[in-house]
Amino acid sequence: MAASLRELRQRRKSVTATKKITRAMELIASSRIIKAQQVAARALPFTRELNRAVSAVANYSHQDHPLTRPSENPKRIAIFFITSDRGMNGAYSANVIKTVASFRQRAEEEGKELVRYVVGRKGISYLRFRDLPVEAHWEGFSDAPTYDRAVEIANRLQEDFLKPYEEGGVDEIWAVYTRMESMLTQTPRVRRVLPLEVVEGVHEVGATEVVPLYEFEPDPNTVLDALLPIYIRSRIWFYLLQSAASQLAAQQRAMKSATDNAQQLIERLTREANQARQAEITQEISEIVGGAGALADLTEND
């Protein structure tokens, strides 16, 4: 049954209001992406210099440190993943969760126990809906992380990694975050957080080059004790910033698509409303002509 003119106008009005909301959300996400990219850019110089410092100590001191010592036979591993707190961002959280599910399947096939740490209400809801245990969770800042939150997360991960296995410690910690490749492409990535693999800043030494000599004060282990926790916080901070920018980019793209779809629906409803109005006008004209003809027939009969 065809919709009436009144119904079509009401639907068009409702879609127009929705379009205004999605357009506003698109503009907000666009402006926040710029801020997120600026924060990441400001943090980059410090991160690079920290990577070089940690690389120098870890690779030239030849020290065996608990945070860089790999487990020979890992039995319990942890997965730390970052999702969004809200919806309306396309498949952003779904892609992260899908990556985590694949990681879980591989871990179970290898006979390893999996411990979960999650950022974002979407990830928390996913785990609770499936009755999966959560070791720790954080929420409320997925699209606007702060360094204090990164420190809090990094401290918890490091604490659980350094715990003995018998006390609930984990042998490895892996992170799943979303890397922002461009405004159109955001890719979930899996990276090992602990034990640390310090490779950034290392360059190959040629045959004619002299290997640099480093002196560490007070001693390499003390330097590593000070640098490695900062290095872990820097990596978690990087993952949070990348995920936040990716989430905002996904939201901007989803809202733009919703706005475009709303515009197409408005145009279709407008055409249908015009057709319905034309049909009503035609019907009214037909009734007037018919009434005039009947009146003329009555006059002639009289």
Tab-separated table of C-alpha atoms in Angstrom:
chain	number	residue	atom	x	y	z
A	1	MET	CA	0.000	0.000	0.000
A	2	ALA	CA	1.425	3.360	-1.007
A	3	ALA	CA	2.267	5.760	1.802
A	4	SER	CA	0.146	8.867	2.153
A	5	LEU	CA	1.496	12.346	1.539
A	6	ARG	CA	1.425	13.061	5.269
A	7	GLU	CA	3.420	9.927	6.083
A	8	LEU	CA	6.006	10.749	3.421
A	9	ARG	CA	6.462	14.254	4.762
A	10	GLN	CA	6.846	12.968	8.325
A	11	ARG	CA	9.467	10.433	7.212
A	12	ARG	CA	11.332	13.101	5.249
A	13	LYS	CA	11.319	15.369	8.285
A	14	SER	CA	12.670	12.565	10.481
A	15	VAL	CA	15.430	11.670	8.001
A	16	THR	CA	16.375	15.345	7.673
A	17	ALA	CA	16.822	15.574	11.451
A	18	THR	CA	18.951	12.425	11.393
A	19	LYS	CA	21.070	13.861	8.617
A	20	LYS	CA	21.794	16.953	10.706
A	21	ILE	CA	23.005	14.737	13.572
A	22	THR	CA	25.244	12.561	11.406
A	23	ARG	CA	26.659	15.634	9.647
A	24	ALA	CA	27.483	17.231	13.002
A	25	MET	CA	29.144	14.027	14.212
A	26	GLU	CA	31.139	13.844	10.976
A	27	LEU	CA	32.455	17.384	11.469
A	28	ILE	CA	33.283	16.756	15.132
A	29	ALA	CA	35.189	13.579	14.279
A	30	SER	CA	37.083	15.400	11.525
A	31	SER	CA	38.233	18.139	13.901
A	32	ARG	CA	39.213	15.640	16.597
A	33	ILE	CA	41.284	13.602	14.155
A	34	ILE	CA	43.468	16.655	13.589
A	35	LYS	CA	43.978	17.061	17.339
A	36	ALA	CA	44.813	13.363	17.742
A	37	GLN	CA	47.379	13.568	14.947
A	38	GLN	CA	48.926	16.651	16.526
A	39	VAL	CA	49.292	14.872	19.871
A	40	ALA	CA	50.951	11.904	18.153
A	41	ALA	CA	53.293	14.241	16.261
A	42	ARG	CA	54.327	16.013	19.464
A	43	ALA	CA	55.092	12.695	21.159
A	44	LEU	CA	57.157	11.363	18.240
A	45	PRO	CA	60.517	13.132	18.931
A	46	PHE	CA	60.600	11.898	22.532
A	47	THR	CA	59.648	8.386	21.423
A	48	ARG	CA	62.436	8.289	18.839
A	49	GLU	CA	65.105	9.437	21.269
A	50	LEU	CA	63.852	6.994	23.895
A	51	ASN	CA	63.998	4.158	21.366
A	52	ARG	CA	67.603	5.048	20.541
A	53	ALA	CA	68.597	5.177	24.187
A	54	VAL	CA	66.941	1.868	25.043
A	55	SER	CA	68.380	0.280	21.896
A	56	ALA	CA	71.891	1.381	22.837
A	57	VAL	CA	71.662	-0.023	26.352
A	58	ALA	CA	69.915	-3.258	25.394
A	59	ASN	CA	72.126	-4.089	22.427
A	60	TYR	CA	75.554	-2.914	23.574
A	61	SER	CA	75.483	-3.700	27.287
A	62	HIS	CA	74.632	-7.421	26.750
A	63	GLN	CA	72.702	-7.500	30.013
A	64	ASP	CA	70.077	-10.088	30.861
A	65	HIS	CA	67.058	-8.145	32.105
A	66	PRO	CA	63.718	-9.637	33.296
A	67	LEU	CA	61.765	-7.421	30.880
A	68	THR	CA	63.758	-8.583	27.845
A	69	ARG	CA	64.258	-12.222	28.834
A	70	PRO	CA	62.055	-14.527	26.688
A	71	SER	CA	60.289	-17.503	28.218
A	72	GLU	CA	61.499	-20.870	26.944
A	73	ASN	CA	58.073	-22.481	27.169
A	74	PRO	CA	55.298	-19.885	27.603
A	75	LYS	CA	52.204	-21.405	29.189
A	76	ARG	CA	50.133	-18.366	30.064
A	77	ILE	CA	50.002	-15.428	27.654
A	78	ALA	CA	48.064	-12.189	27.803
A	79	ILE	CA	46.282	-10.209	25.118
A	80	PHE	CA	45.764	-6.465	25.563
A	81	PHE	CA	43.410	-4.953	23.002
A	82	ILE	CA	41.860	-1.553	22.377
A	83	THR	CA	38.257	-1.027	21.236
A	84	SER	CA	35.910	1.953	21.316
A	85	ASP	CA	33.638	3.137	24.106
A	86	ARG	CA	30.819	4.037	21.712
A	87	GLY	CA	29.343	2.852	18.449
A	88	MET	CA	28.785	4.715	15.190
A	89	ASN	CA	32.335	4.086	13.995
A	90	GLY	CA	31.768	1.402	11.395
A	91	ALA	CA	33.650	-1.847	11.760
A	92	TYR	CA	36.434	-0.367	13.922
A	93	SER	CA	35.781	-2.407	17.078
A	94	ALA	CA	34.543	-5.435	15.134
A	95	ASN	CA	37.855	-5.665	13.255
A	96	VAL	CA	39.818	-5.541	16.518
A	97	ILE	CA	37.605	-8.189	18.097
A	98	LYS	CA	37.961	-10.396	15.017
A	99	THR	CA	41.759	-10.129	15.283
A	100	VAL	CA	41.593	-11.011	18.990
A	101	ALA	CA	39.389	-14.035	18.215
A	102	SER	CA	41.978	-15.305	15.713
A	103	PHE	CA	44.737	-14.811	18.288
A	104	ARG	CA	42.697	-16.709	20.865
A	105	GLN	CA	42.163	-19.601	18.471
A	106	ARG	CA	45.906	-19.891	17.795
A	107	ALA	CA	46.666	-19.755	21.517
A	108	GLU	CA	44.162	-22.520	22.281
A	109	GLU	CA	45.552	-24.681	19.496
A	110	GLU	CA	49.000	-24.337	21.062
A	111	GLY	CA	47.615	-25.272	24.474
A	112	LYS	CA	48.283	-21.873	26.067
A	113	GLU	CA	46.152	-20.204	28.692
A	114	LEU	CA	44.927	-16.753	27.635
A	115	VAL	CA	44.547	-13.754	29.950
A	116	ARG	CA	42.656	-10.685	28.696
A	117	TYR	CA	43.158	-6.961	29.218
A	118	VAL	CA	40.846	-4.615	27.347
A	119	VAL	CA	40.288	-0.905	26.730
A	120	GLY	CA	36.836	0.286	25.632
A	121	ARG	CA	33.252	-0.632	26.470
A	122	LYS	CA	32.744	-2.488	23.197
A	123	GLY	CA	35.490	-4.970	24.066
A	124	ILE	CA	34.248	-5.285	27.650
A	125	SER	CA	30.698	-5.999	26.456
A	126	TYR	CA	32.012	-8.556	23.957
A	127	LEU	CA	33.846	-10.500	26.658
A	128	ARG	CA	31.031	-10.318	29.195
A	129	PHE	CA	28.414	-11.412	26.666
A	130	ARG	CA	30.461	-14.557	26.014
A	131	ASP	CA	31.271	-15.106	29.697
A	132	LEU	CA	34.998	-14.733	29.047
A	133	PRO	CA	37.102	-13.656	32.046
A	134	VAL	CA	38.712	-10.211	32.038
A	135	GLU	CA	41.857	-9.668	34.071
A	136	ALA	CA	41.625	-5.866	33.887
A	137	HIS	CA	39.710	-3.314	31.844
A	138	TRP	CA	39.696	0.432	31.274
A	139	GLU	CA	37.002	2.590	29.723
A	140	GLY	CA	35.902	6.148	29.056
A	141	PHE	CA	38.913	7.438	27.130
A	142	SER	CA	39.244	5.372	23.964
A	143	ASP	CA	38.845	8.415	21.676
A	144	ALA	CA	40.829	10.820	23.893
A	145	PRO	CA	43.569	8.935	25.777
A	146	THR	CA	45.928	10.593	28.224
A	147	TYR	CA	49.491	9.716	29.134
A	148	ASP	CA	48.422	9.041	32.725
A	149	ARG	CA	46.149	6.274	31.460
A	150	ALA	CA	49.000	4.829	29.415
A	151	VAL	CA	51.178	4.798	32.538
A	152	GLU	CA	48.417	3.067	34.520
A	153	ILE	CA	47.998	0.361	31.875
A	154	ALA	CA	51.733	-0.130	31.363
A	155	ASN	CA	52.349	-0.461	35.108
A	156	ARG	CA	49.653	-3.128	35.415
A	157	LEU	CA	50.973	-5.103	32.443
A	158	GLN	CA	54.556	-4.904	33.708
A	159	GLU	CA	53.504	-5.923	37.216
A	160	ASP	CA	51.665	-9.013	35.973
A	161	PHE	CA	54.549	-9.936	33.652
A	162	LEU	CA	57.068	-9.850	36.495
A	163	LYS	CA	54.877	-11.977	38.766
A	164	PRO	CA	55.849	-15.635	39.123
A	165	TYR	CA	53.712	-18.023	37.130
A	166	GLU	CA	52.445	-19.642	40.332
A	167	GLU	CA	51.083	-16.289	41.536
A	168	GLY	CA	49.147	-15.614	38.330
A	169	GLY	CA	51.888	-14.029	36.265
A	170	VAL	CA	52.029	-14.243	32.479
A	171	ASP	CA	54.909	-15.325	30.238
A	172	GLU	CA	54.096	-13.031	27.317
A	173	ILE	CA	51.923	-9.981	26.708
A	174	TRP	CA	50.647	-9.120	23.236
A	175	ALA	CA	48.800	-5.988	22.125
A	176	VAL	CA	46.147	-5.581	19.441
A	177	TYR	CA	45.694	-1.993	18.351
A	178	THR	CA	44.574	-0.240	15.169
A	179	ARG	CA	47.197	1.542	13.105
A	180	MET	CA	45.982	4.546	11.151
A	181	GLU	CA	47.472	4.114	7.695
A	182	SER	CA	45.377	6.914	6.187
A	183	MET	CA	41.968	8.528	6.530
A	184	LEU	CA	40.513	5.640	4.520
A	185	THR	CA	42.563	2.734	5.882
A	186	GLN	CA	42.917	1.608	9.493
A	187	THR	CA	44.515	-1.780	10.096
A	188	PRO	CA	44.450	-3.893	13.282
A	189	ARG	CA	47.956	-4.996	14.266
A	190	VAL	CA	49.323	-7.525	16.724
A	191	ARG	CA	52.552	-6.644	18.536
A	192	ARG	CA	54.401	-8.245	21.423
A	193	VAL	CA	54.721	-5.916	24.386
A	194	LEU	CA	56.604	-8.158	26.830
A	195	PRO	CA	59.216	-9.534	26.853
A	196	LEU	CA	60.556	-6.540	24.993
A	197	GLU	CA	62.086	-6.828	21.562
A	198	VAL	CA	64.198	-3.709	21.300
A	199	VAL	CA	65.052	-3.225	17.628
A	200	GLU	CA	64.192	0.415	16.952
A	201	GLY	CA	67.140	2.664	16.273
A	202	VAL	CA	69.604	-0.146	15.556
A	203	HIS	CA	71.563	0.135	12.324
A	204	GLU	CA	73.830	-2.307	10.653
A	205	VAL	CA	77.519	-1.613	11.085
A	206	GLY	CA	79.572	-1.850	7.898
A	207	ALA	CA	82.994	-3.423	7.595
A	208	THR	CA	84.746	-0.047	7.712
A	209	GLU	CA	82.654	1.363	10.551
A	210	VAL	CA	83.659	1.331	14.179
A	211	VAL	CA	81.239	-0.142	16.681
A	212	PRO	CA	80.417	2.597	19.207
A	213	LEU	CA	81.623	2.220	22.770
A	214	TYR	CA	79.177	3.077	25.514
A	215	GLU	CA	79.790	3.692	29.172
A	216	PHE	CA	76.793	3.303	31.433
A	217	GLU	CA	76.538	5.030	34.767
A	218	PRO	CA	75.999	3.835	37.372
A	219	ASP	CA	75.732	0.458	35.564
A	220	PRO	CA	73.776	-1.088	32.642
A	221	ASN	CA	71.227	-2.877	34.814
A	222	THR	CA	70.366	0.281	36.712
A	223	VAL	CA	69.994	2.172	33.439
A	224	LEU	CA	67.746	-0.548	32.055
A	225	ASP	CA	65.667	-0.554	35.239
A	226	ALA	CA	65.023	3.144	34.684
A	227	LEU	CA	64.568	3.153	30.899
A	228	LEU	CA	62.575	-0.002	30.150
A	229	PRO	CA	59.440	0.921	32.158
A	230	ILE	CA	59.410	4.298	30.383
A	231	TYR	CA	59.844	2.467	27.090
A	232	ILE	CA	56.833	0.243	27.820
A	233	ARG	CA	54.719	3.282	28.727
A	234	SER	CA	55.787	4.941	25.501
A	235	ARG	CA	54.659	1.944	23.463
A	236	ILE	CA	51.272	1.733	25.223
A	237	TRP	CA	50.875	5.490	24.694
A	238	PHE	CA	51.628	5.017	21.000
A	239	TYR	CA	49.051	2.214	20.722
A	240	LEU	CA	46.398	4.347	22.448
A	241	LEU	CA	47.076	7.357	20.223
A	242	GLN	CA	46.999	5.304	17.033
A	243	SER	CA	43.782	3.573	18.072
A	244	ALA	CA	42.131	6.874	18.992
A	245	ALA	CA	42.999	8.425	15.627
A	246	SER	CA	41.788	5.268	13.848
A	247	GLN	CA	38.533	5.295	15.778
A	248	LEU	CA	37.861	8.927	14.893
A	249	ALA	CA	38.720	8.304	11.232
A	250	ALA	CA	36.344	5.320	11.174
A	251	GLN	CA	33.641	7.419	12.820
A	252	GLN	CA	34.125	10.262	10.364
A	253	ARG	CA	33.858	7.857	7.430
A	254	ALA	CA	30.804	6.100	8.888
A	255	MET	CA	29.019	9.381	9.586
A	256	LYS	CA	29.801	10.667	6.096
A	257	SER	CA	28.330	7.503	4.628
A	258	ALA	CA	25.258	7.873	6.858
A	259	THR	CA	24.877	11.519	5.816
A	260	ASP	CA	25.126	10.613	2.126
A	261	ASN	CA	22.589	7.814	2.553
A	262	ALA	CA	20.241	10.180	4.397
A	263	GLN	CA	20.506	12.692	1.555
A	264	GLN	CA	19.640	10.006	-0.996
A	265	LEU	CA	16.673	8.924	1.114
A	266	ILE	CA	15.488	12.531	1.440
A	267	GLU	CA	15.628	12.945	-2.336
A	268	ARG	CA	13.668	9.722	-2.849
A	269	LEU	CA	11.045	10.685	-0.268
A	270	THR	CA	10.775	14.131	-1.878
A	271	ARG	CA	10.081	12.533	-5.269
A	272	GLU	CA	7.511	10.201	-3.748
A	273	ALA	CA	5.887	13.096	-1.879
A	274	ASN	CA	5.708	15.136	-5.086
A	275	GLN	CA	4.162	12.190	-6.915
A	276	ALA	CA	1.672	11.689	-4.088
A	277	ARG	CA	0.802	15.400	-4.137
A	278	GLN	CA	0.372	15.325	-7.903
A	279	ALA	CA	-1.885	12.307	-7.560
A	280	GLU	CA	-3.973	14.135	-4.967
A	281	ILE	CA	-4.230	17.191	-7.223
A	282	THR	CA	-5.233	14.990	-10.155
A	283	GLN	CA	-7.816	13.285	-7.986
A	284	GLU	CA	-9.202	16.623	-6.825
A	285	ILE	CA	-9.411	17.919	-10.414
A	286	SER	CA	-11.146	14.721	-11.493
A	287	GLU	CA	-13.670	15.093	-8.674
A	288	ILE	CA	-14.297	18.742	-9.580
A	289	VAL	CA	-14.743	17.911	-13.264
A	290	GLY	CA	-16.940	14.978	-12.392
A	291	GLY	CA	-19.038	17.120	-10.037
A	292	ALA	CA	-19.369	19.870	-12.642
A	293	GLY	CA	-20.436	17.341	-15.250
A	294	ALA	CA	-23.035	15.867	-12.923
A	295	LEU	CA	-24.337	19.333	-12.094
A	296	ALA	CA	-24.587	20.161	-15.799
A	297	ASP	CA	-26.544	16.956	-16.434
A	298	LEU	CA	-28.988	17.834	-13.628
A	299	THR	CA	-29.459	21.334	-15.067
A	300	GLU	CA	-30.179	19.987	-18.552
A	301	ASN	CA	-32.718	17.486	-17.151
A	302	ASP	CA	-34.530	20.257	-15.333
